[in-house]
Amino acid sequence: MTAVQPALPEEKSAEGSVDQRREFDRLIDADMRIEPRDWMPDAYRKTLIRQISQHAHSEIIGMQPEGNWITRAPSLKRKAILMAKVQDEAGHGLYLYSAAQTLGIDRETMFEQLVTGAAKYSSIFNYTTPTWADMGSIGWLVDGAAICNQVPLCRASYGPYGRAMTRICKEESFHQRQGFEILLELMRGTDAQKAMAQESVNRWYAPALMMFGPPDEDSPNSQRSMAWKIKRFSNDDLRQRFVDMLVPQAEVLGITLPDPDIKWNEERGHYDFGPLDWDEFYEVLAGRGQANAVRVARRKKAHEDGAWVREAARACADAQAAERMAS
Ligand code: BYC
C-alpha cells in the first residue's frame, strides 16, 4: 500500500476525478479564482477560450474603424489622442491573447480561427466610420457598452481573464470620456457639426446595444457562463444598465437617442426602450455586415506583412536561449 492512494477507476470520469470536480466547485462557490494549473472541466476551458479569444479579436479588429481616422483627425491633439487609444486597443488584445494562451491554445491557432470565421469578433466593428463624429460615437457608445459589459468581467472566475480585465477597464473609461468629449465639442459647434454628431449617434446607437449579445432567451451560453461565474449578469440586464446610463448623458450632450420608445418606467425603476432589429445582428454575425470582408482581409494582410517580425523575434529568443544554455 502506498501512502497516497491513486484514484479508483470508478471515481474518475472524462471530466476529472471526484476530488478534482469537488475542488473546482468549491473554488467557484467560494468566489475564488481558478488558475491555469488548477484542474478545470473541459467545457469551462472551451468556453473561456471562446470568449477570451473572441474578446481579443474584437480589440485587434476594433483598431481598424478608428485607425481609419488617424491621418484625418482634425488637429494634432486629436491625432495624438486617437493614436494613443488605438495603441491601447492593441495592448488589450495582447493581454487577452496571453490570457487565452494560459488555457492551452496558441496564437497561430487563434489567428486561423479568426480568419476562417470559426471564431467571432464583436459585431460592432463591422460598421463603417464615414465621419469624424464616428470617433465620438465609438468612444461614447462602443467603449461605454464595453465598460458596462467588462466591469463585471473583472470578477470573472478565471484568474488571468479577471486580472487582464481590471487593467483594460481602467483604460476603457478614459476612452469613453474622450468619445463623450468629442461629441460635446461638436454639439457646442456649428449647426453642421451638431448635425454630424446626431447623425453619427443615430447610426451607432442600436448596434452598440446589440454588442451585449442576443436577448436572454436566445443566448445559449449565458446560463452556464453565469453558473461558472465567468459572466456575472445576463445580456439583457447589462443592456438595460447601459440604456439607464446613456439617457442622462445624452441629455448633457443635447443629443437625441434614436428610439422614440425610451421612457422612464417608475414601477421598474429603469428606462423602457424599443425593440432591436435582431435580423440585422444575425446578418452581421453571418459575415454580411457593411465591413466584414474588408476587416478580415486587412487583418490577414497585416498578419502576413508582420511575418518577418515574428521570425526575427523567434530567432532572437532562440539565440538568447542558446546563450543561456552555454553560460
Ligand atoms: N458580436 O450565448 P451568447 C472593445 C455570439 S472590444 C459577435 O449570448 P456569450 C473595443 C456569441 O459569441 C469589446 N458575436 O454568447 C475595441 C455566441 O456565438 P458562439 C468586445 C456575438 O458568449 C476596440 C452567440 O452570439 N467585448 O470594447 O454568453 C475599440 C450567442 O451569444 C455578439 C467582448 O468581447 C456580438 N456582439 O455572450 C473600441 C466582451 N454577442 O461564440 C472598443 C466579452 C453574442 O457560441 N464577451 N455573440 O459562436 C462577452 O461578454 C460575451 O462573449 C458576449 C456574448 C456578451 C459578447
Short mmCIF file of C-alpha atoms and ligand atoms in Angstrom, two decimals:
data_model
loop_
_atom_site.label_atom_id
_atom_site.label_comp_id
_atom_site.label_asym_id
_atom_site.label_seq_id
_atom_site.Cartn_x
_atom_site.Cartn_y
_atom_site.Cartn_z
CA MET A 1 0.00 0.00 0.00
CA THR A 2 1.35 3.47 -0.88
CA ALA A 3 0.63 6.44 1.40
CA VAL A 4 -1.30 8.25 -1.34
CA GLN A 5 -3.96 6.09 -2.88
CA PRO A 6 -4.38 6.53 -6.65
CA ALA A 7 -7.94 7.39 -7.63
CA LEU A 8 -10.01 4.30 -8.35
CA PRO A 9 -11.18 3.98 -11.95
CA GLU A 10 -14.85 4.30 -10.96
CA GLU A 11 -14.08 7.59 -9.20
CA LYS A 12 -12.85 9.07 -12.46
CA SER A 13 -14.71 10.28 -15.46
CA ALA A 14 -13.67 12.05 -18.64
CA GLU A 15 -14.43 15.17 -16.62
CA GLY A 16 -11.79 14.58 -13.92
CA SER A 17 -11.85 12.72 -10.61
CA VAL A 18 -14.50 13.27 -7.97
CA ASP A 19 -11.98 15.20 -5.85
CA GLN A 20 -10.97 17.43 -8.75
CA ARG A 21 -14.56 18.26 -9.58
CA ARG A 22 -15.33 18.91 -5.93
CA GLU A 23 -12.36 21.27 -5.58
CA PHE A 24 -13.35 23.13 -8.75
CA ASP A 25 -16.92 23.55 -7.47
CA ARG A 26 -15.65 24.65 -4.05
CA LEU A 27 -13.50 27.39 -5.60
CA ILE A 28 -16.37 28.63 -7.78
CA ASP A 29 -18.86 28.57 -4.88
CA ALA A 30 -16.44 30.44 -2.63
CA ASP A 31 -15.94 33.11 -5.30
CA MET A 32 -12.28 32.19 -5.52
CA ARG A 33 -10.23 32.09 -8.67
CA ILE A 34 -9.37 29.22 -10.96
CA GLU A 35 -5.74 29.49 -12.05
CA PRO A 36 -4.08 27.96 -15.15
CA ARG A 37 -2.57 25.00 -13.26
CA ASP A 38 -5.82 24.10 -11.50
CA TRP A 39 -7.95 21.30 -12.84
CA MET A 40 -10.99 22.57 -14.71
CA PRO A 41 -13.78 20.90 -16.70
CA ASP A 42 -13.18 20.76 -20.42
CA ALA A 43 -16.33 22.72 -21.14
CA TYR A 44 -15.21 25.53 -18.80
CA ARG A 45 -11.84 25.67 -20.60
CA LYS A 46 -13.54 25.72 -24.02
CA THR A 47 -15.99 28.44 -23.00
CA LEU A 48 -13.15 30.60 -21.73
CA ILE A 49 -11.06 30.08 -24.86
CA ARG A 50 -14.09 31.00 -26.98
CA GLN A 51 -14.94 34.15 -25.05
CA ILE A 52 -11.41 35.40 -24.33
CA SER A 53 -10.13 34.81 -27.87
CA GLN A 54 -13.22 36.49 -29.35
CA HIS A 55 -12.67 39.38 -26.99
CA ALA A 56 -9.01 39.62 -28.09
CA HIS A 57 -10.01 39.51 -31.76
CA SER A 58 -12.52 42.31 -31.11
CA GLU A 59 -9.82 44.54 -29.68
CA ILE A 60 -7.49 43.94 -32.62
CA ILE A 61 -10.15 44.21 -35.35
CA GLY A 62 -11.59 47.16 -33.41
CA MET A 63 -8.42 49.12 -34.17
CA GLN A 64 -9.45 49.39 -37.83
CA PRO A 65 -12.53 51.66 -37.75
CA GLU A 66 -10.62 54.23 -35.68
CA GLY A 67 -7.27 53.67 -37.39
CA ASN A 68 -9.16 54.88 -40.47
CA TRP A 69 -9.23 58.41 -38.95
CA ILE A 70 -5.71 58.78 -37.54
CA THR A 71 -4.37 60.60 -40.62
CA ARG A 72 -7.50 62.75 -40.87
CA ALA A 73 -8.11 63.75 -37.24
CA PRO A 74 -8.96 67.48 -37.17
CA SER A 75 -5.99 68.62 -35.04
CA LEU A 76 -2.61 67.44 -33.78
CA LYS A 77 -4.09 66.96 -30.29
CA ARG A 78 -6.93 64.80 -31.61
CA LYS A 79 -4.48 62.80 -33.70
CA ALA A 80 -2.25 62.13 -30.67
CA ILE A 81 -5.24 61.08 -28.53
CA LEU A 82 -6.66 58.80 -31.21
CA MET A 83 -3.29 57.20 -31.83
CA ALA A 84 -2.87 56.51 -28.10
CA LYS A 85 -6.35 54.99 -27.93
CA VAL A 86 -5.73 52.67 -30.87
CA GLN A 87 -2.42 51.62 -29.30
CA ASP A 88 -4.27 50.85 -26.04
CA GLU A 89 -6.56 48.54 -28.03
CA ALA A 90 -3.53 46.66 -29.39
CA GLY A 91 -2.37 46.29 -25.78
CA HIS A 92 -5.78 44.96 -24.70
CA GLY A 93 -5.61 42.40 -27.50
CA LEU A 94 -2.19 41.27 -26.27
CA TYR A 95 -3.27 40.86 -22.63
CA LEU A 96 -6.27 38.87 -23.77
CA TYR A 97 -4.39 36.64 -26.21
CA SER A 98 -1.91 35.94 -23.39
CA ALA A 99 -4.78 35.06 -21.02
CA ALA A 100 -6.21 32.70 -23.66
CA GLN A 101 -2.78 31.08 -24.16
CA THR A 102 -2.72 30.05 -20.47
CA LEU A 103 -5.62 27.74 -21.37
CA GLY A 104 -3.51 25.81 -23.86
CA ILE A 105 -4.30 27.40 -27.23
CA ASP A 106 -1.59 29.09 -29.28
CA ARG A 107 -1.69 32.42 -31.08
CA GLU A 108 -1.41 30.95 -34.58
CA THR A 109 -4.48 28.74 -33.97
CA MET A 110 -6.47 31.72 -32.68
CA PHE A 111 -5.47 33.70 -35.75
CA GLU A 112 -6.59 30.85 -38.04
CA GLN A 113 -9.93 30.67 -36.21
CA LEU A 114 -10.42 34.41 -36.75
CA VAL A 115 -9.66 34.50 -40.46
CA THR A 116 -11.63 31.34 -41.25
CA GLY A 117 -14.65 32.64 -39.33
CA ALA A 118 -14.50 29.80 -36.77
CA ALA A 119 -14.11 32.46 -34.07
CA LYS A 120 -16.22 35.59 -33.95
CA TYR A 121 -15.33 39.16 -33.06
CA SER A 122 -17.73 41.86 -31.90
CA SER A 123 -20.48 42.66 -34.41
CA ILE A 124 -19.95 46.39 -33.82
CA PHE A 125 -16.69 46.54 -35.74
CA ASN A 126 -18.40 45.61 -39.00
CA TYR A 127 -19.91 49.09 -39.24
CA THR A 128 -18.09 51.80 -41.19
CA THR A 129 -16.81 55.16 -39.90
CA PRO A 130 -17.53 57.74 -42.63
CA THR A 131 -17.41 60.88 -40.40
CA TRP A 132 -15.19 62.32 -37.66
CA ALA A 133 -18.19 62.24 -35.31
CA ASP A 134 -17.97 58.44 -35.51
CA MET A 135 -14.82 58.67 -33.36
CA GLY A 136 -17.01 60.33 -30.73
CA SER A 137 -19.76 57.72 -31.09
CA ILE A 138 -17.30 54.83 -30.84
CA GLY A 139 -15.82 56.27 -27.66
CA TRP A 140 -19.12 57.21 -26.06
CA LEU A 141 -21.32 54.31 -27.17
CA VAL A 142 -18.98 51.43 -28.06
CA ASP A 143 -16.49 51.92 -25.23
CA GLY A 144 -19.41 52.80 -22.96
CA ALA A 145 -21.08 49.47 -23.76
CA ALA A 146 -17.73 47.74 -23.37
CA ILE A 147 -17.32 49.19 -19.86
CA CYS A 148 -20.82 48.06 -18.80
CA ASN A 149 -20.04 44.57 -20.06
CA GLN A 150 -16.45 44.40 -18.86
CA VAL A 151 -16.51 45.81 -15.33
CA PRO A 152 -18.28 42.65 -14.08
CA LEU A 153 -15.73 40.57 -16.02
CA CYS A 154 -13.02 41.90 -13.66
CA ARG A 155 -14.56 39.41 -11.21
CA ALA A 156 -14.54 36.54 -13.71
CA SER A 157 -13.70 33.25 -12.03
CA TYR A 158 -10.68 32.60 -14.25
CA GLY A 159 -7.73 34.49 -12.75
CA PRO A 160 -5.80 35.59 -15.86
CA TYR A 161 -9.00 36.88 -17.54
CA GLY A 162 -10.19 38.82 -14.48
CA ARG A 163 -6.77 40.39 -13.96
CA ALA A 164 -6.48 41.39 -17.64
CA MET A 165 -9.94 42.96 -17.45
CA THR A 166 -9.03 45.09 -14.43
CA ARG A 167 -6.32 46.85 -16.37
CA ILE A 168 -8.38 47.06 -19.56
CA CYS A 169 -11.34 48.67 -17.77
CA LYS A 170 -9.19 51.49 -16.41
CA GLU A 171 -8.19 52.40 -19.95
CA GLU A 172 -11.71 51.94 -21.34
CA SER A 173 -13.18 54.54 -19.01
CA PHE A 174 -10.65 57.03 -20.35
CA HIS A 175 -11.63 56.03 -23.91
CA GLN A 176 -15.30 56.57 -23.15
CA ARG A 177 -14.68 60.05 -21.80
CA GLN A 178 -12.65 61.09 -24.85
CA GLY A 179 -15.54 59.98 -27.10
CA PHE A 180 -18.04 61.89 -24.98
CA GLU A 181 -15.81 64.95 -25.18
CA ILE A 182 -15.55 64.75 -28.99
CA LEU A 183 -19.35 64.73 -29.21
CA LEU A 184 -19.68 67.51 -26.61
CA GLU A 185 -17.37 69.75 -28.60
CA LEU A 186 -19.28 69.04 -31.82
CA MET A 187 -22.59 69.74 -30.07
CA ARG A 188 -21.22 73.13 -28.96
CA GLY A 189 -20.16 73.90 -32.53
CA THR A 190 -21.89 74.97 -35.76
CA ASP A 191 -25.22 73.58 -36.96
CA ALA A 192 -23.32 71.35 -39.39
CA GLN A 193 -21.19 69.94 -36.56
CA LYS A 194 -24.28 69.30 -34.40
CA ALA A 195 -25.97 67.56 -37.30
CA MET A 196 -22.88 65.41 -37.87
CA ALA A 197 -22.84 64.32 -34.21
CA GLN A 198 -26.56 63.50 -34.19
CA GLU A 199 -26.37 61.59 -37.49
CA SER A 200 -23.49 59.52 -36.18
CA VAL A 201 -25.25 58.64 -32.91
CA ASN A 202 -28.31 57.69 -34.98
CA ARG A 203 -26.17 55.06 -36.75
CA TRP A 204 -24.25 53.71 -33.73
CA TYR A 205 -26.90 53.57 -31.02
CA ALA A 206 -28.71 50.32 -31.93
CA PRO A 207 -25.55 48.40 -32.96
CA ALA A 208 -24.00 49.40 -29.61
CA LEU A 209 -27.00 47.94 -27.76
CA MET A 210 -26.55 44.72 -29.72
CA MET A 211 -22.95 44.38 -28.51
CA PHE A 212 -24.34 42.76 -25.33
CA GLY A 213 -25.44 39.76 -27.36
CA PRO A 214 -28.86 38.30 -28.19
CA PRO A 215 -31.83 38.55 -25.81
CA ASP A 216 -31.52 36.21 -22.82
CA GLU A 217 -34.00 33.69 -24.20
CA ASP A 218 -31.83 33.34 -27.34
CA SER A 219 -28.47 33.26 -25.56
CA PRO A 220 -27.28 29.64 -25.48
CA ASN A 221 -24.13 30.32 -23.44
CA SER A 222 -25.30 32.74 -20.74
CA GLN A 223 -26.71 30.38 -18.15
CA ARG A 224 -23.69 28.14 -17.96
CA SER A 225 -21.24 31.05 -18.08
CA MET A 226 -23.11 32.67 -15.21
CA ALA A 227 -23.13 29.45 -13.18
CA TRP A 228 -19.35 29.30 -13.64
CA LYS A 229 -19.12 32.99 -12.66
CA ILE A 230 -17.43 33.95 -15.92
CA LYS A 231 -20.35 36.23 -16.79
CA ARG A 232 -21.97 37.85 -13.76
CA PHE A 233 -25.04 39.39 -15.44
CA SER A 234 -27.22 38.39 -18.35
CA ASN A 235 -27.09 40.11 -21.75
CA ASP A 236 -30.45 41.86 -21.18
CA ASP A 237 -29.53 43.04 -17.67
CA LEU A 238 -26.37 44.66 -18.96
CA ARG A 239 -28.19 46.19 -21.93
CA GLN A 240 -30.69 47.75 -19.51
CA ARG A 241 -27.88 49.09 -17.36
CA PHE A 242 -26.35 50.66 -20.46
CA VAL A 243 -29.56 52.42 -21.54
CA ASP A 244 -30.06 53.72 -17.99
CA MET A 245 -26.56 55.16 -18.12
CA LEU A 246 -26.93 56.68 -21.61
CA VAL A 247 -30.15 58.65 -21.17
CA PRO A 248 -28.82 61.27 -18.69
CA GLN A 249 -25.54 61.53 -20.62
CA ALA A 250 -27.44 62.17 -23.88
CA GLU A 251 -29.28 64.99 -22.09
CA VAL A 252 -25.97 66.60 -21.13
CA LEU A 253 -24.81 66.31 -24.74
CA GLY A 254 -28.11 67.63 -26.13
CA ILE A 255 -28.27 64.58 -28.38
CA THR A 256 -31.47 62.63 -29.06
CA LEU A 257 -31.20 58.86 -28.73
CA PRO A 258 -32.85 57.43 -31.88
CA ASP A 259 -35.56 55.45 -30.10
CA PRO A 260 -39.00 57.04 -29.59
CA ASP A 261 -39.90 54.32 -27.06
CA ILE A 262 -37.33 55.40 -24.48
CA LYS A 263 -39.34 56.35 -21.40
CA TRP A 264 -38.74 56.24 -17.64
CA ASN A 265 -40.70 53.41 -16.04
CA GLU A 266 -41.40 54.34 -12.43
CA GLU A 267 -42.52 50.85 -11.50
CA ARG A 268 -39.39 49.12 -12.82
CA GLY A 269 -37.02 51.91 -11.86
CA HIS A 270 -35.49 51.70 -15.35
CA TYR A 271 -35.91 53.24 -18.77
CA ASP A 272 -38.08 51.28 -21.18
CA PHE A 273 -36.72 51.11 -24.69
CA GLY A 274 -37.89 49.85 -28.09
CA PRO A 275 -37.15 46.52 -29.82
CA LEU A 276 -33.89 45.98 -31.69
CA ASP A 277 -33.52 44.59 -35.19
CA TRP A 278 -32.03 41.17 -34.36
CA ASP A 279 -32.18 40.12 -38.03
CA GLU A 280 -29.55 42.76 -38.70
CA PHE A 281 -27.41 41.39 -35.82
CA TYR A 282 -27.52 37.85 -37.23
CA GLU A 283 -26.77 39.12 -40.74
CA VAL A 284 -23.64 40.82 -39.40
CA LEU A 285 -22.66 37.66 -37.50
CA ALA A 286 -23.08 35.67 -40.71
CA GLY A 287 -20.48 37.90 -42.37
CA ARG A 288 -22.89 40.12 -44.28
CA GLY A 289 -22.34 43.40 -42.42
CA GLN A 290 -21.08 46.63 -44.03
CA ALA A 291 -17.41 45.86 -43.49
CA ASN A 292 -16.92 42.17 -42.53
CA ALA A 293 -14.96 41.29 -45.66
CA VAL A 294 -12.64 44.28 -45.51
CA ARG A 295 -11.96 43.89 -41.76
CA VAL A 296 -10.85 40.26 -42.10
CA ALA A 297 -8.90 40.88 -45.32
CA ARG A 298 -6.98 43.76 -43.68
CA ARG A 299 -6.24 41.66 -40.60
CA LYS A 300 -4.94 38.86 -42.81
CA LYS A 301 -2.70 41.20 -44.78
CA ALA A 302 -1.32 42.81 -41.60
CA HIS A 303 -0.54 39.33 -40.26
CA GLU A 304 1.26 38.36 -43.48
CA ASP A 305 3.16 41.66 -43.58
CA GLY A 306 4.27 41.07 -39.99
CA ALA A 307 5.70 37.58 -40.64
CA TRP A 308 9.27 38.91 -40.64
CA VAL A 309 8.77 40.46 -37.20
CA ARG A 310 7.63 37.14 -35.75
CA GLU A 311 10.55 35.34 -37.43
CA ALA A 312 13.04 37.87 -36.06
CA ALA A 313 11.54 37.65 -32.55
CA ARG A 314 11.73 33.85 -32.67
CA ALA A 315 15.36 33.92 -33.88
CA CYS A 316 16.25 36.38 -31.11
CA ALA A 317 14.55 34.22 -28.45
CA ASP A 318 16.36 31.11 -29.77
CA ALA A 319 19.71 32.92 -29.69
CA GLN A 320 19.09 34.11 -26.12
CA ALA A 321 18.10 30.60 -25.03
CA ALA A 322 21.24 29.14 -26.63
CA GLU A 323 23.36 31.75 -24.84
CA ARG A 324 21.76 30.87 -21.50
CA MET A 325 22.43 27.16 -22.10
CA ALA A 326 26.08 27.87 -22.93
CA SER A 327 26.73 30.02 -19.84
N1 BYC B 1 -20.80 40.17 -31.67
O1 BYC B 1 -24.85 32.89 -25.93
P1 BYC B 1 -24.40 34.29 -26.20
C1 BYC B 1 -13.96 46.90 -27.33
C2 BYC B 1 -22.29 35.50 -30.27
S1 BYC B 1 -13.97 45.25 -27.79
C3 BYC B 1 -20.46 38.98 -32.20
O2 BYC B 1 -25.09 35.38 -25.50
P2 BYC B 1 -21.95 34.75 -24.73
C4 BYC B 1 -13.32 47.89 -28.20
C5 BYC B 1 -21.66 34.67 -29.16
O3 BYC B 1 -20.24 34.68 -29.26
C6 BYC B 1 -15.07 44.55 -26.60
N2 BYC B 1 -20.91 37.81 -31.70
O4 BYC B 1 -22.81 34.36 -26.01
C7 BYC B 1 -12.28 47.53 -29.03
C8 BYC B 1 -22.29 33.32 -29.42
O5 BYC B 1 -21.67 32.69 -30.54
P3 BYC B 1 -20.58 31.48 -30.32
C9 BYC B 1 -15.66 43.29 -27.01
C10 BYC B 1 -21.72 37.87 -30.64
O6 BYC B 1 -20.53 34.48 -25.04
C11 BYC B 1 -11.76 48.46 -29.92
C12 BYC B 1 -23.68 33.69 -29.90
O7 BYC B 1 -23.61 35.02 -30.39
N3 BYC B 1 -16.22 42.76 -25.81
O8 BYC B 1 -14.51 47.22 -26.34
O9 BYC B 1 -22.52 34.17 -23.48
C13 BYC B 1 -12.27 49.75 -29.97
C14 BYC B 1 -24.72 33.59 -28.79
O10 BYC B 1 -24.49 34.60 -27.78
C15 BYC B 1 -22.08 39.07 -30.03
C16 BYC B 1 -16.22 41.45 -25.50
O11 BYC B 1 -15.80 40.63 -26.26
C17 BYC B 1 -21.59 40.25 -30.60
N4 BYC B 1 -21.90 41.46 -30.12
O12 BYC B 1 -22.16 36.34 -24.61
C18 BYC B 1 -13.28 50.12 -29.11
C19 BYC B 1 -16.73 41.10 -24.12
N5 BYC B 1 -22.89 38.79 -28.99
O13 BYC B 1 -19.39 32.10 -29.62
C20 BYC B 1 -13.82 49.21 -28.21
C21 BYC B 1 -16.52 39.68 -23.74
C22 BYC B 1 -23.03 37.47 -28.94
O14 BYC B 1 -21.25 30.47 -29.44
N6 BYC B 1 -17.53 38.84 -24.25
N7 BYC B 1 -22.33 36.91 -29.93
O15 BYC B 1 -20.27 31.03 -31.70
C23 BYC B 1 -18.75 38.66 -23.64
O16 BYC B 1 -19.05 39.27 -22.63
C24 BYC B 1 -19.70 37.67 -24.24
O17 BYC B 1 -18.98 36.79 -25.05
C25 BYC B 1 -20.87 38.33 -25.05
C26 BYC B 1 -21.74 37.21 -25.63
C27 BYC B 1 -21.70 39.18 -24.12
C28 BYC B 1 -20.33 39.18 -26.19
#
